[in-house]
Amino acid sequence: MRIILGVGGGIAAYKSAFLLRLFKEAGHEVTVIPTAAAEQFVGRPTWEALSGRPVSTSVFDAVDTVNHVRLGQEADLVVVAPATADLLAQAAAGLAGDLLTNTLLVTRAAVVMVPAMHTEMWQHPATQANVALLRSRGTVVMEPASGRLTGKDTGPGRLPEPDEIFAFALRQVREAPAAGASPLLGKRVVITAGGTREPLDPVRFLGNRSSGKQGVALARAASAAGAEVELIAAHMDVAPPEGVKTARVETALQLRSAALDAAGRADVVIMAAAVADFRPAEQAGTKIKKRDDAADPVITLVRNPDILQELVQQRRDSGTGPELIVGFAAETGDSRGDVLEYARQKLERKGCDLLVLNQVGQDLVFGQDQTSVSILHRSGDEPQTFSGTKDEAAEAIIARVAEELG
Ligand code: CTP
């Protein structure tokens, strides 16, 4: 999503640096617009470094790109934190003396204002009247937190914590997306990622080489496209994106129950996890010991359920469920068939809507940053092929998902 972070001139401006980090981590493009007063508290280099974008307070910067209109028009969400009493008054009066207030007048995206000020200023009838007026026009004004303020005083007027503002603001925009907004706004996307581990005993397991990088990149790309993402993470070498709801699982059976449950409330399910096809028939309760007779141990494996197939079956049986179910295929190809042929057969066998094909091998794909994917559609249409980093591939897959949802 394209987010504008407006920063008013209050001491809580420093907390917005953490808010900015959360938005960026979740994959959003953030432009910071401080007021001149805000620059007394946090300097422009901080905002530029953390957002990776130029920062300006004035309508007379970047005039050639008509910044004062463009930023507001292109935004999916505007968050003003901290919103000082002065800024709330300016917004309520429709004043447009600087870049932030211009943007507030131009934008048709969701606007969330997060007040922070001393209790007396917050409770003053002038401020309360401004807040009521803003709310009556559709601006969302978050309630300030109560607690320790700048001086010795305590009371309502404290800026809520960055993670609370983050979750609150994203919820607003998903409930009321702007026209022409990000392609997956309002959509719920479930993504499974990483490799399952099937325990043999309390210290050993059967695992696979999946790093989880592709699934995490998908979660970030879907979140950036405005979706509400639920990540179901098996073992991963990378951290899940901050701000994305993540459920940790270990085994295929745990992943199965989490995925079948989450699918019931999802518009899209993407099965990027490397699910073990087999698990040890028995799990020893204590560590398996070497035996004195020097016999080679035998491990009996049983099949795990095919979760992707079950998701398709659950949708068919119930007549409801995700509009789109996306599978992944990791194929090496062999003397009996090429990778594309195997992928076509897999799409048909599993019955999903899209199948993303990865060609894998010892040094290909697993744990690497570069990848090459082909996206196959159940209609049998010519596959769409894409090479690049896993982040770029994830963006291409999410763009295709958005296109399929129309
Ligand atoms: N998958 C699944 N449940 C399993 C195995 C795989 O849901 N028990 C999903 C994966 O998440 C992936 C897709 O099925 O989206 C394809 O996985 P892959 O391992 O390539 O396919 P397999 O069914 O295991 O086929 P094969 O090993 O025979 O190639």
Short mmCIF file of C-alpha atoms and ligand atoms in Angstrom, two decimals:
data_model
loop_
_atom_site.label_atom_id
_atom_site.label_comp_id
_atom_site.label_asym_id
_atom_site.label_seq_id
_atom_site.Cartn_x
_atom_site.Cartn_y
_atom_site.Cartn_z
CA MET A 1 0.00 0.00 0.00
CA ARG A 2 1.03 3.59 -0.40
CA ILE A 3 0.90 5.21 3.00
CA ILE A 4 1.40 8.84 3.96
CA LEU A 5 2.69 9.27 7.48
CA GLY A 6 1.97 12.80 8.65
CA VAL A 7 3.92 13.85 11.71
CA GLY A 8 2.82 16.77 13.87
CA GLY A 9 5.02 18.83 16.16
CA GLY A 10 4.82 17.00 19.45
CA ILE A 11 7.33 15.16 21.57
CA ALA A 12 5.67 11.85 20.59
CA ALA A 13 7.02 12.35 17.04
CA TYR A 14 9.87 10.00 17.92
CA LYS A 15 7.37 7.15 18.37
CA SER A 16 6.34 7.61 14.75
CA ALA A 17 9.80 6.47 13.70
CA PHE A 18 8.86 3.05 15.13
CA LEU A 19 5.48 3.20 13.41
CA LEU A 20 7.27 3.92 10.13
CA ARG A 21 9.48 0.85 10.67
CA LEU A 22 6.41 -1.35 11.17
CA PHE A 23 4.78 -0.13 7.97
CA LYS A 24 8.02 -0.61 6.01
CA GLU A 25 8.59 -4.11 7.46
CA ALA A 26 5.10 -5.11 6.35
CA GLY A 27 6.06 -4.13 2.79
CA HIS A 28 4.32 -0.76 2.46
CA GLU A 29 5.66 2.28 0.64
CA VAL A 30 5.67 5.14 3.11
CA THR A 31 6.10 8.85 2.43
CA VAL A 32 6.62 10.91 5.56
CA ILE A 33 5.27 14.44 5.66
CA PRO A 34 6.27 16.24 8.84
CA THR A 35 5.06 19.69 9.77
CA ALA A 36 7.71 22.38 10.28
CA ALA A 37 7.12 22.07 14.03
CA ALA A 38 7.68 18.29 13.88
CA GLU A 39 11.17 18.95 12.56
CA GLN A 40 11.98 20.54 15.91
CA PHE A 41 11.61 17.07 17.42
CA VAL A 42 12.80 14.61 14.76
CA GLY A 43 14.98 15.75 11.87
CA ARG A 44 14.40 15.14 8.19
CA PRO A 45 17.38 12.74 7.78
CA THR A 46 15.73 10.27 10.18
CA TRP A 47 12.54 10.16 8.12
CA GLU A 48 14.42 9.99 4.82
CA ALA A 49 16.70 7.18 6.00
CA LEU A 50 13.88 5.10 7.52
CA SER A 51 11.41 5.61 4.66
CA GLY A 52 13.95 5.55 1.83
CA ARG A 53 12.07 8.45 0.24
CA PRO A 54 12.56 12.20 0.04
CA VAL A 55 10.86 14.23 2.75
CA SER A 56 9.41 17.69 2.47
CA THR A 57 7.19 19.94 4.55
CA SER A 58 6.47 22.59 1.98
CA VAL A 59 4.28 22.80 -1.10
CA PHE A 60 7.15 24.58 -2.83
CA ASP A 61 9.42 21.51 -2.97
CA ALA A 62 9.26 19.17 -6.00
CA VAL A 63 6.82 21.56 -7.65
CA ASP A 64 7.41 19.89 -11.05
CA THR A 65 5.67 16.72 -9.82
CA VAL A 66 2.77 18.69 -8.25
CA ASN A 67 3.61 17.02 -4.95
CA HIS A 68 0.94 18.83 -2.94
CA VAL A 69 -1.79 17.13 -4.95
CA ARG A 70 -0.14 13.92 -6.16
CA LEU A 71 0.82 12.51 -2.76
CA GLY A 72 -2.74 12.69 -1.44
CA GLN A 73 -4.26 11.38 -4.67
CA GLU A 74 -1.99 8.36 -4.82
CA ALA A 75 -2.26 7.35 -1.17
CA ASP A 76 -4.21 4.32 0.06
CA LEU A 77 -4.00 5.47 3.66
CA VAL A 78 -3.00 8.64 5.51
CA VAL A 79 -1.98 8.33 9.14
CA VAL A 80 -1.22 11.44 11.17
CA ALA A 81 0.71 10.62 14.33
CA PRO A 82 1.07 12.55 16.50
CA ALA A 83 -1.87 14.80 15.60
CA THR A 84 -1.42 17.88 17.77
CA ALA A 85 -4.31 20.11 18.88
CA ASP A 86 -3.13 22.66 16.32
CA LEU A 87 -3.08 20.12 13.49
CA LEU A 88 -6.57 18.84 14.38
CA ALA A 89 -7.81 22.46 14.34
CA GLN A 90 -6.20 23.12 10.96
CA ALA A 91 -7.69 19.93 9.49
CA ALA A 92 -11.14 20.72 10.91
CA ALA A 93 -11.00 24.23 9.46
CA GLY A 94 -9.79 22.97 6.07
CA LEU A 95 -6.64 25.07 6.19
CA ALA A 96 -3.90 24.21 3.74
CA GLY A 97 -0.79 26.11 4.77
CA ASP A 98 1.74 23.33 4.33
CA LEU A 99 2.27 20.05 2.51
CA LEU A 100 0.57 17.88 5.15
CA THR A 101 -2.62 19.93 5.39
CA ASN A 102 -2.76 20.17 1.57
CA THR A 103 -2.50 16.40 1.40
CA LEU A 104 -5.29 16.00 3.94
CA LEU A 105 -7.58 18.13 1.76
CA VAL A 106 -6.71 16.32 -1.46
CA THR A 107 -6.82 12.69 -0.39
CA ARG A 108 -9.88 10.48 -0.68
CA ALA A 109 -8.12 7.60 1.09
CA ALA A 110 -8.84 6.61 4.68
CA VAL A 111 -7.42 9.21 7.08
CA VAL A 112 -6.49 8.15 10.60
CA MET A 113 -5.50 10.87 13.05
CA VAL A 114 -3.80 9.85 16.27
CA PRO A 115 -3.96 12.70 18.79
CA ALA A 116 -1.22 13.31 21.35
CA MET A 117 -1.24 16.30 23.66
CA HIS A 118 -1.66 17.27 27.29
CA THR A 119 -4.90 16.24 28.93
CA GLU A 120 -6.16 19.84 29.28
CA MET A 121 -5.65 20.48 25.56
CA TRP A 122 -7.34 17.19 24.61
CA GLN A 123 -10.34 17.88 26.87
CA HIS A 124 -10.69 21.53 25.81
CA PRO A 125 -14.06 22.14 24.13
CA ALA A 126 -12.30 23.56 21.07
CA THR A 127 -10.32 20.34 20.52
CA GLN A 128 -13.33 18.15 21.26
CA ALA A 129 -15.44 20.15 18.77
CA ASN A 130 -12.73 19.78 16.12
CA VAL A 131 -12.55 16.04 16.71
CA ALA A 132 -16.33 15.70 16.47
CA LEU A 133 -16.36 17.69 13.23
CA LEU A 134 -13.56 15.61 11.72
CA ARG A 135 -15.31 12.38 12.71
CA SER A 136 -18.59 13.58 11.20
CA ARG A 137 -16.74 13.99 7.90
CA GLY A 138 -15.36 10.46 7.96
CA THR A 139 -11.91 11.08 9.39
CA VAL A 140 -11.03 8.38 11.88
CA VAL A 141 -9.71 9.93 15.09
CA MET A 142 -8.14 7.36 17.38
CA GLU A 143 -8.69 7.76 21.12
CA PRO A 144 -5.46 8.80 22.84
CA ALA A 145 -4.04 6.49 25.46
CA SER A 146 -4.02 7.39 29.14
CA GLY A 147 -0.78 7.45 31.02
CA ARG A 148 2.36 9.35 31.69
CA LEU A 149 2.67 12.54 29.63
CA THR A 150 5.79 14.58 28.93
CA GLY A 151 6.01 16.25 32.31
CA LYS A 152 5.00 14.86 35.69
CA ASP A 153 1.34 14.74 34.77
CA THR A 154 -0.65 11.69 33.71
CA GLY A 155 -4.03 11.37 31.98
CA PRO A 156 -5.58 10.93 28.55
CA GLY A 157 -3.49 12.46 25.76
CA ARG A 158 -0.65 9.99 25.35
CA LEU A 159 0.14 8.68 21.86
CA PRO A 160 -0.85 4.98 21.72
CA GLU A 161 2.02 2.53 21.16
CA PRO A 162 3.24 2.17 17.53
CA ASP A 163 2.03 -1.45 17.19
CA GLU A 164 -1.48 -0.42 18.32
CA ILE A 165 -1.57 2.45 15.81
CA PHE A 166 -0.26 0.12 13.10
CA ALA A 167 -2.99 -2.50 13.64
CA PHE A 168 -5.73 0.12 14.11
CA ALA A 169 -4.82 2.07 10.94
CA LEU A 170 -4.62 -1.01 8.72
CA ARG A 171 -7.97 -2.21 10.02
CA GLN A 172 -9.60 1.11 9.02
CA VAL A 173 -8.30 1.05 5.49
CA ARG A 174 -9.31 -2.58 4.96
CA GLU A 175 -12.84 -1.86 6.13
CA ALA A 176 -13.18 1.21 3.88
CA PRO A 177 -10.82 0.97 0.92
CA ALA A 178 -10.53 4.04 -1.31
CA ALA A 179 -11.56 3.81 -4.94
CA GLY A 180 -8.64 2.69 -7.09
CA ALA A 181 -6.77 1.56 -4.01
CA SER A 182 -4.27 -1.27 -3.67
CA PRO A 183 -5.39 -4.43 -5.46
CA LEU A 184 -5.87 -6.74 -2.46
CA LEU A 185 -7.46 -4.28 -0.04
CA GLY A 186 -10.17 -5.96 1.98
CA LYS A 187 -8.99 -9.45 0.99
CA ARG A 188 -7.86 -12.11 3.43
CA VAL A 189 -4.90 -14.15 2.25
CA VAL A 190 -3.59 -17.26 4.01
CA ILE A 191 -0.03 -18.25 3.14
CA THR A 192 1.77 -21.38 4.32
CA ALA A 193 5.55 -21.23 4.35
CA GLY A 194 8.69 -23.12 5.32
CA GLY A 195 9.27 -26.84 5.69
CA THR A 196 7.51 -29.21 8.06
CA ARG A 197 9.50 -31.31 10.52
CA GLU A 198 8.30 -34.81 11.28
CA PRO A 199 9.64 -36.03 14.62
CA LEU A 200 11.27 -39.43 15.02
CA ASP A 201 11.95 -38.95 18.70
CA PRO A 202 12.31 -35.92 21.00
CA VAL A 203 15.59 -34.85 19.34
CA ARG A 204 15.41 -36.04 15.71
CA PHE A 205 13.14 -35.22 12.84
CA LEU A 206 12.72 -35.68 9.09
CA GLY A 207 12.86 -32.28 7.45
CA ASN A 208 13.52 -30.62 4.12
CA ARG A 209 15.58 -27.79 2.68
CA SER A 210 12.84 -25.16 2.46
CA SER A 211 14.02 -21.83 3.91
CA GLY A 212 10.61 -20.12 3.98
CA LYS A 213 12.02 -17.16 2.01
CA GLN A 214 9.48 -17.45 -0.79
CA GLY A 215 6.53 -17.71 1.60
CA VAL A 216 7.73 -14.73 3.63
CA ALA A 217 8.23 -12.72 0.43
CA LEU A 218 4.66 -13.62 -0.57
CA ALA A 219 3.34 -12.55 2.83
CA ARG A 220 5.12 -9.23 2.52
CA ALA A 221 3.92 -8.68 -1.08
CA ALA A 222 0.32 -9.57 -0.21
CA SER A 223 0.39 -7.29 2.80
CA ALA A 224 1.86 -4.50 0.67
CA ALA A 225 -0.99 -5.02 -1.81
CA GLY A 226 -3.40 -4.29 1.04
CA ALA A 227 -4.40 -7.84 2.03
CA GLU A 228 -4.92 -8.98 5.58
CA VAL A 229 -2.39 -11.80 5.72
CA GLU A 230 -2.30 -14.87 7.93
CA LEU A 231 1.03 -16.66 7.69
CA ILE A 232 1.17 -20.30 8.76
CA ALA A 233 4.87 -20.88 9.27
CA ALA A 234 6.53 -24.28 9.52
CA HIS A 235 10.30 -24.28 10.09
CA MET A 236 11.88 -21.22 8.42
CA ASP A 237 15.43 -19.83 8.26
CA VAL A 238 14.05 -16.29 8.05
CA ALA A 239 11.87 -14.24 10.37
CA PRO A 240 8.23 -13.63 9.45
CA PRO A 241 7.50 -10.03 8.41
CA GLU A 242 6.65 -7.84 11.37
CA GLY A 243 3.03 -6.90 11.56
CA VAL A 244 1.84 -10.04 9.76
CA LYS A 245 -0.26 -12.40 11.89
CA THR A 246 1.80 -15.58 12.12
CA ALA A 247 0.93 -19.04 13.47
CA ARG A 248 3.87 -21.38 14.08
CA VAL A 249 3.51 -25.07 13.28
CA GLU A 250 5.93 -27.97 13.22
CA THR A 251 4.45 -31.00 11.50
CA ALA A 252 2.34 -31.60 8.39
CA LEU A 253 -0.63 -32.56 10.57
CA GLN A 254 -0.40 -29.31 12.54
CA LEU A 255 -0.08 -27.34 9.32
CA ARG A 256 -3.11 -29.21 7.96
CA SER A 257 -5.43 -28.26 10.82
CA ALA A 258 -4.21 -24.64 10.84
CA ALA A 259 -4.65 -24.32 7.05
CA LEU A 260 -8.09 -25.97 6.88
CA ASP A 261 -9.29 -23.76 9.70
CA ALA A 262 -7.86 -20.51 8.28
CA ALA A 263 -9.18 -21.32 4.78
CA GLY A 264 -12.72 -20.95 6.11
CA ARG A 265 -12.20 -17.19 6.54
CA ALA A 266 -9.89 -16.59 3.54
CA ASP A 267 -10.38 -15.26 0.03
CA VAL A 268 -7.08 -16.75 -1.11
CA VAL A 269 -4.92 -19.63 0.16
CA ILE A 270 -1.36 -19.95 -1.09
CA MET A 271 0.34 -23.24 -0.23
CA ALA A 272 4.00 -22.28 -0.46
CA ALA A 273 5.06 -24.61 2.37
CA ALA A 274 7.15 -27.67 1.66
CA VAL A 275 4.98 -30.25 3.35
CA ALA A 276 6.55 -33.62 4.12
CA ASP A 277 4.76 -36.31 2.13
CA PHE A 278 5.64 -38.92 4.75
CA ARG A 279 6.08 -39.04 8.50
CA PRO A 280 7.52 -41.72 10.77
CA ALA A 281 4.77 -44.19 11.63
CA GLU A 282 5.76 -43.95 15.25
CA GLN A 283 7.31 -41.24 17.32
CA ALA A 284 9.45 -42.54 20.16
CA GLY A 285 8.70 -40.87 23.46
CA THR A 286 12.36 -41.00 24.45
CA LYS A 287 15.56 -40.70 22.44
CA ILE A 288 16.17 -43.77 20.25
CA LYS A 289 19.40 -45.45 21.46
CA LYS A 290 22.02 -47.37 19.49
CA ARG A 291 21.48 -51.00 20.29
CA ASP A 292 24.19 -53.53 21.22
CA ASP A 293 23.26 -55.97 18.48
CA ALA A 294 24.55 -53.46 15.83
CA ALA A 295 21.38 -53.97 13.75
CA ASP A 296 20.53 -51.20 11.25
CA PRO A 297 17.46 -49.36 12.45
CA VAL A 298 14.38 -49.40 10.22
CA ILE A 299 12.09 -46.39 10.07
CA THR A 300 8.61 -47.07 8.80
CA LEU A 301 6.96 -44.11 7.11
CA VAL A 302 3.28 -43.42 6.57
CA ARG A 303 1.77 -40.94 4.13
CA ASN A 304 0.75 -37.50 5.24
CA PRO A 305 -2.55 -36.15 3.94
CA ASP A 306 -2.28 -33.90 0.90
CA ILE A 307 -3.38 -30.57 2.38
CA LEU A 308 -3.73 -28.78 -0.94
CA GLN A 309 -6.06 -31.48 -2.22
CA GLU A 310 -8.04 -31.36 1.01
CA LEU A 311 -8.44 -27.59 0.73
CA VAL A 312 -9.87 -28.02 -2.76
CA GLN A 313 -12.11 -30.85 -1.52
CA GLN A 314 -13.32 -28.81 1.48
CA ARG A 315 -14.29 -25.96 -0.86
CA ARG A 316 -16.09 -28.37 -3.20
CA ASP A 317 -17.98 -30.11 -0.38
CA SER A 318 -19.04 -26.96 1.45
CA GLY A 319 -19.74 -24.86 -1.64
CA THR A 320 -17.94 -21.95 0.04
CA GLY A 321 -14.34 -21.11 0.83
CA PRO A 322 -11.46 -19.32 -0.78
CA GLU A 323 -12.07 -17.95 -4.24
CA LEU A 324 -8.54 -18.87 -5.20
CA ILE A 325 -6.36 -21.78 -4.08
CA VAL A 326 -2.75 -21.58 -5.21
CA GLY A 327 -0.36 -24.54 -5.09
CA PHE A 328 3.36 -24.70 -5.53
CA ALA A 329 5.31 -27.39 -7.32
CA ALA A 330 8.96 -28.00 -6.74
CA GLU A 331 10.14 -30.15 -9.61
CA THR A 332 13.53 -31.36 -10.77
CA GLY A 333 12.40 -33.07 -13.99
CA ASP A 334 13.82 -36.44 -14.95
CA SER A 335 14.22 -38.77 -17.90
CA ARG A 336 10.44 -39.42 -17.97
CA GLY A 337 9.22 -35.87 -18.18
CA ASP A 338 10.09 -32.20 -18.16
CA VAL A 339 9.22 -29.89 -15.30
CA LEU A 340 6.33 -28.16 -17.06
CA GLU A 341 4.67 -31.45 -17.89
CA TYR A 342 4.95 -32.63 -14.29
CA ALA A 343 3.52 -29.30 -13.11
CA ARG A 344 0.53 -29.61 -15.46
CA GLN A 345 -0.20 -33.07 -14.15
CA LYS A 346 0.13 -31.85 -10.57
CA LEU A 347 -2.29 -28.94 -11.16
CA GLU A 348 -4.83 -31.37 -12.53
CA ARG A 349 -4.30 -33.96 -9.81
CA LYS A 350 -4.57 -31.43 -6.98
CA GLY A 351 -7.42 -29.42 -8.52
CA CYS A 352 -6.12 -25.98 -7.45
CA ASP A 353 -6.73 -22.81 -9.47
CA LEU A 354 -3.14 -21.68 -9.99
CA LEU A 355 0.09 -23.60 -9.63
CA VAL A 356 3.45 -21.91 -9.25
CA LEU A 357 6.25 -24.03 -10.63
CA ASN A 358 9.77 -23.79 -9.23
CA GLN A 359 12.56 -25.77 -10.80
CA VAL A 360 14.62 -27.12 -7.89
CA GLY A 361 17.93 -28.88 -7.47
CA GLN A 362 20.83 -28.93 -5.06
CA ASP A 363 21.78 -25.29 -5.79
CA LEU A 364 18.53 -24.06 -7.29
CA VAL A 365 15.84 -22.20 -5.36
CA PHE A 366 16.19 -23.63 -1.82
CA GLY A 367 17.70 -20.95 0.39
CA GLN A 368 18.66 -18.83 -2.64
CA ASP A 369 17.51 -15.27 -3.26
CA GLN A 370 17.07 -15.69 -7.01
CA THR A 371 14.35 -17.83 -8.49
CA SER A 372 12.50 -18.58 -11.68
CA VAL A 373 8.80 -19.36 -11.51
CA SER A 374 6.10 -20.29 -14.00
CA ILE A 375 2.47 -19.67 -13.12
CA LEU A 376 0.06 -22.24 -14.55
CA HIS A 377 -3.71 -21.74 -14.64
CA ARG A 378 -6.32 -24.49 -14.38
CA SER A 379 -7.64 -23.50 -17.84
CA GLY A 380 -4.41 -24.79 -19.38
CA ASP A 381 -3.54 -21.34 -20.77
CA GLU A 382 0.06 -20.60 -21.70
CA PRO A 383 2.06 -20.35 -18.42
CA GLN A 384 3.44 -17.00 -17.38
CA THR A 385 7.17 -17.23 -16.56
CA PHE A 386 9.10 -14.91 -14.32
CA SER A 387 12.76 -14.72 -13.19
CA GLY A 388 14.19 -12.47 -10.51
CA THR A 389 14.63 -12.24 -6.78
CA LYS A 390 12.17 -14.07 -4.56
CA ASP A 391 10.69 -10.68 -3.65
CA GLU A 392 10.11 -9.85 -7.31
CA ALA A 393 8.67 -13.30 -7.98
CA ALA A 394 6.36 -12.84 -4.98
CA GLU A 395 5.16 -9.51 -6.38
CA ALA A 396 4.48 -11.13 -9.76
CA ILE A 397 2.53 -13.97 -8.10
CA ILE A 398 0.51 -11.54 -5.97
CA ALA A 399 -0.21 -9.37 -9.03
CA ARG A 400 -1.53 -12.47 -10.78
CA VAL A 401 -3.64 -13.38 -7.74
CA ALA A 402 -5.14 -9.86 -7.74
CA GLU A 403 -5.85 -10.14 -11.46
CA GLU A 404 -7.63 -13.48 -10.95
CA LEU A 405 -9.81 -11.97 -8.22
CA GLY A 406 -10.71 -9.22 -10.66
N1 CTP B 1 1.37 -30.20 -0.46
C1 CTP B 1 0.38 -30.39 0.45
N2 CTP B 1 0.37 -31.47 1.24
C2 CTP B 1 1.32 -32.42 1.10
C3 CTP B 1 2.33 -32.24 0.15
C4 CTP B 1 2.33 -31.13 -0.61
O1 CTP B 1 -0.51 -29.53 0.58
N3 CTP B 1 1.28 -33.49 1.88
C5 CTP B 1 1.32 -28.99 -1.30
C6 CTP B 1 2.53 -28.09 -1.25
O2 CTP B 1 2.39 -27.09 -0.28
C7 CTP B 1 2.54 -27.52 -2.65
C8 CTP B 1 1.98 -28.62 -3.49
O3 CTP B 1 1.24 -29.45 -2.61
O4 CTP B 1 1.70 -26.40 -2.77
C9 CTP B 1 2.95 -29.45 -4.25
O5 CTP B 1 3.93 -29.99 -3.46
P1 CTP B 1 4.99 -31.04 -4.03
O6 CTP B 1 5.81 -31.53 -2.90
O7 CTP B 1 5.68 -30.49 -5.21
O8 CTP B 1 3.99 -32.13 -4.56
P2 CTP B 1 3.72 -33.58 -4.14
O9 CTP B 1 2.26 -33.77 -4.01
O10 CTP B 1 4.54 -33.94 -2.96
O11 CTP B 1 4.16 -34.37 -5.43
P3 CTP B 1 5.49 -35.18 -5.75
O12 CTP B 1 6.29 -35.21 -4.50
O13 CTP B 1 4.97 -36.49 -6.15
O14 CTP B 1 6.11 -34.42 -6.86
#
